[in-house]
XYZ file of C-alpha atoms in Angstrom:
235
model
C -24.736 -2.934 20.203
C -21.767 -3.903 18.032
C -18.292 -4.108 19.454
C -15.367 -2.064 18.195
C -12.443 -3.036 15.986
C -9.251 -1.767 17.604
C -6.247 -1.418 15.304
C -3.403 -2.384 17.636
C 0.138 -1.404 16.585
C 2.705 -4.107 17.211
C 6.420 -3.768 17.899
C 8.838 -3.137 15.021
C 11.553 -5.280 16.572
C 13.001 -6.555 19.827
C 11.933 -4.121 22.530
C 9.884 -4.069 25.711
C 6.286 -3.070 24.921
C 6.285 -0.353 27.574
C 9.352 1.245 25.925
C 7.506 1.716 22.623
C 3.745 1.641 23.153
C 1.602 4.144 25.083
C -0.053 2.934 28.262
C -3.561 3.227 26.737
C -2.626 1.017 23.782
C -1.170 -1.626 26.091
C -4.173 -1.509 28.451
C -6.708 -1.950 25.653
C -4.702 -4.679 23.911
C -4.277 -6.633 27.157
C -8.016 -6.744 27.715
C -9.200 -7.959 24.310
C -10.362 -11.554 23.912
C -10.706 -11.618 20.100
C -7.990 -10.874 17.564
C -7.601 -10.967 13.808
C -3.910 -11.088 12.932
C -1.614 -11.118 9.939
C 0.140 -14.274 11.202
C -0.619 -16.209 14.360
C 2.913 -16.984 15.608
C 4.232 -13.395 15.908
C 0.832 -12.267 17.215
C 0.975 -14.784 20.070
C 4.521 -13.720 20.939
C 3.475 -10.065 21.027
C 0.382 -10.737 23.140
C 2.407 -12.856 25.566
C 4.838 -9.946 26.002
C 1.896 -7.680 26.887
C 0.865 -9.953 29.793
C -2.811 -10.213 28.781
C -5.543 -10.224 31.401
C -6.633 -13.761 30.470
C -4.590 -16.874 29.611
C -3.265 -16.740 26.062
C -5.056 -19.976 25.167
C -8.381 -18.295 25.984
C -7.810 -15.501 23.448
C -9.388 -16.218 20.063
C -6.775 -15.555 17.360
C -7.782 -15.770 13.699
C -5.348 -15.319 10.799
C -6.524 -12.821 8.203
C -4.879 -14.373 5.154
C -3.214 -12.622 2.234
C -6.306 -11.516 0.301
C -9.460 -12.112 2.354
C -12.695 -11.823 0.396
C -15.963 -10.308 1.569
C -17.236 -13.579 3.066
C -14.023 -14.172 4.987
C -14.002 -10.624 6.353
C -17.637 -10.935 7.394
C -16.866 -14.163 9.260
C -13.887 -12.598 11.031
C -16.042 -9.696 12.214
C -18.633 -11.998 13.820
C -17.440 -11.264 17.398
C -17.917 -7.519 16.859
C -21.423 -8.081 15.508
C -22.105 -10.092 18.675
C -21.060 -7.117 20.815
C -17.452 -8.008 21.600
C -14.537 -5.630 21.120
C -11.847 -7.006 18.808
C -8.241 -6.243 17.970
C -6.364 -6.407 14.693
C -2.590 -6.994 14.625
C 0.023 -6.748 11.909
C 3.285 -8.675 12.164
C 5.046 -5.369 12.850
C 3.933 -1.777 13.239
C 0.540 -0.357 12.340
C -2.094 -2.739 10.946
C -3.666 -1.853 7.628
C -0.452 -0.328 6.249
C 1.445 -2.573 3.795
C -0.639 -5.573 4.854
C -4.128 -6.886 3.979
C -5.674 -5.483 7.164
C -7.137 -2.587 5.199
C -9.629 -5.039 3.680
C -10.966 -5.958 7.126
C -11.140 -2.288 8.131
C -13.136 -1.501 4.984
C -15.507 -4.382 5.759
C -15.991 -3.089 9.315
C -16.913 0.355 7.980
C -19.443 -1.182 5.583
C -21.087 -2.982 8.499
C -21.158 0.095 10.722
C -18.642 -1.356 13.179
C -16.619 1.367 14.904
C -12.936 1.336 13.932
C -10.491 2.656 16.558
C -6.846 3.140 15.490
C -4.534 3.075 18.503
C -1.262 4.964 18.852
C 1.967 3.073 18.187
C 5.069 2.846 16.026
C 4.837 3.415 12.275
C 8.062 2.672 10.420
C 6.845 4.851 7.546
C 6.458 7.983 9.654
C 9.513 7.321 11.819
C 11.707 6.874 8.742
C 10.300 9.998 7.124
C 10.832 12.000 10.319
C 14.447 10.888 10.496
C 15.225 11.312 6.802
C 15.269 15.103 6.580
C 13.194 14.871 3.411
C 9.821 16.269 2.376
C 7.327 15.599 5.162
C 4.659 17.734 3.470
C 4.537 15.675 0.290
C 5.447 12.002 0.196
C 4.288 8.696 -1.301
C 4.574 5.233 0.269
C 4.907 2.467 -2.332
C 5.199 -0.651 -0.194
C 7.458 -3.259 -1.807
C 9.307 -2.677 -5.081
C 9.480 -5.481 -7.693
C 11.762 -8.407 -6.890
C 13.103 -9.060 -10.393
C 16.191 -6.976 -11.150
C 15.020 -5.340 -14.377
C 11.582 -4.466 -13.016
C 13.177 -3.135 -9.801
C 15.465 -0.810 -11.779
C 12.511 0.428 -13.845
C 10.595 1.148 -10.617
C 13.555 3.025 -9.113
C 13.835 5.177 -12.237
C 10.117 5.991 -12.078
C 10.283 6.923 -8.400
C 13.303 9.147 -8.921
C 11.646 10.842 -11.919
C 8.410 11.343 -9.955
C 10.345 12.856 -7.058
C 12.234 15.187 -9.376
C 8.943 16.277 -10.985
C 6.872 16.711 -7.801
C 9.446 17.240 -5.048
C 7.791 14.411 -3.083
C 9.758 11.959 -0.966
C 9.351 8.340 -2.104
C 9.149 5.658 0.605
C 9.378 1.879 0.174
C 10.314 -1.292 2.017
C 11.892 -4.647 1.260
C 12.290 -8.075 2.838
C 15.536 -7.885 4.865
C 17.501 -10.519 2.939
C 16.874 -8.545 -0.273
C 17.984 -5.212 1.227
C 21.588 -5.469 -0.085
C 20.400 -6.083 -3.658
C 17.954 -3.176 -3.435
C 20.625 -0.829 -2.081
C 23.049 -1.875 -4.818
C 20.366 -1.177 -7.429
C 19.597 2.241 -5.941
C 23.257 3.250 -5.897
C 23.821 2.022 -9.458
C 20.651 3.611 -10.868
C 20.063 6.964 -9.170
C 21.706 10.319 -9.856
C 24.658 11.038 -7.529
C 22.841 14.030 -5.970
C 19.599 12.156 -5.249
C 19.198 11.653 -1.519
C 18.633 8.256 0.076
C 17.794 7.530 3.702
C 17.849 4.049 5.222
C 16.088 3.599 8.559
C 16.815 0.185 10.080
C 15.765 -1.617 13.272
C 13.599 1.330 14.303
C 12.656 1.583 18.012
C 15.218 -1.110 18.969
C 18.652 -0.877 20.593
C 20.229 -1.384 17.138
C 18.300 1.451 15.471
C 20.077 3.510 12.816
C 18.926 6.221 10.415
C 21.412 7.294 7.742
C 20.592 9.936 5.122
C 23.082 10.825 2.363
C 23.296 11.686 -1.329
C 23.694 8.599 -3.505
C 27.325 9.509 -4.151
C 28.056 9.038 -0.433
C 26.449 5.575 -0.412
C 28.751 4.290 -3.163
C 31.481 1.912 -2.099
C 29.713 0.864 1.106
C 29.180 -2.744 2.152
C 25.416 -3.354 2.264
C 25.649 -6.860 3.737
C 24.984 -5.400 7.204
C 21.375 -4.746 6.131
C 20.660 -8.365 5.122
C 19.015 -9.220 8.445
C 17.696 -5.781 9.416
C 14.121 -4.601 8.789
C 14.521 -1.283 6.994
C 12.555 1.454 5.307
C 13.948 3.506 2.439
C 13.294 7.169 1.637
C 14.352 8.634 -1.720
C 14.179 12.245 -2.905
C 15.653 13.741 -6.067
């Protein structure tokens, strides 16, 4: 009988696991001996914080890679085919969302391996909850373009789509580029368009601010340069 692929949510920032994760998620994650992870270093730090049931060096940890092909996914799922339960970890939050883990999940489904998503923090849902925007209709876009002109074009499209559909538009950015993204949003969007910024979610430094663009103008965005954040926009 094949093992199961558990999708194990990781922490979003500096916090004790028991303050953020349900007891069942922690118990299952502590007992697994095989993991596929986005990156090995943060995965080891997270597993160490969980106090696993076996020494960390005895846990098999395989990095997924940025765009794993069918052969790579099949190789990574070998423990499950051999009857062992496995875990999958993202660097932060829920695996398979804004990372290549979805490719491994799809491969597991093709092979008939049971996929079990565990409960844990999702920055997308937490930011949407705290934004006061449309929780019935929303779109998550992942990362916007890095180049300035392409980023502005993307912001204009998202604002136009939101105005047309009423949907909230969610996106993320690498922390050191947050100030440039915020400056572009403030310079590009209509003054009445609403923008929420949810930073350092589930940590002691958490903040969720939601204002019309006009209220964001004149602010110093440098404080977001080292803070993981999620952005919610609605026209």
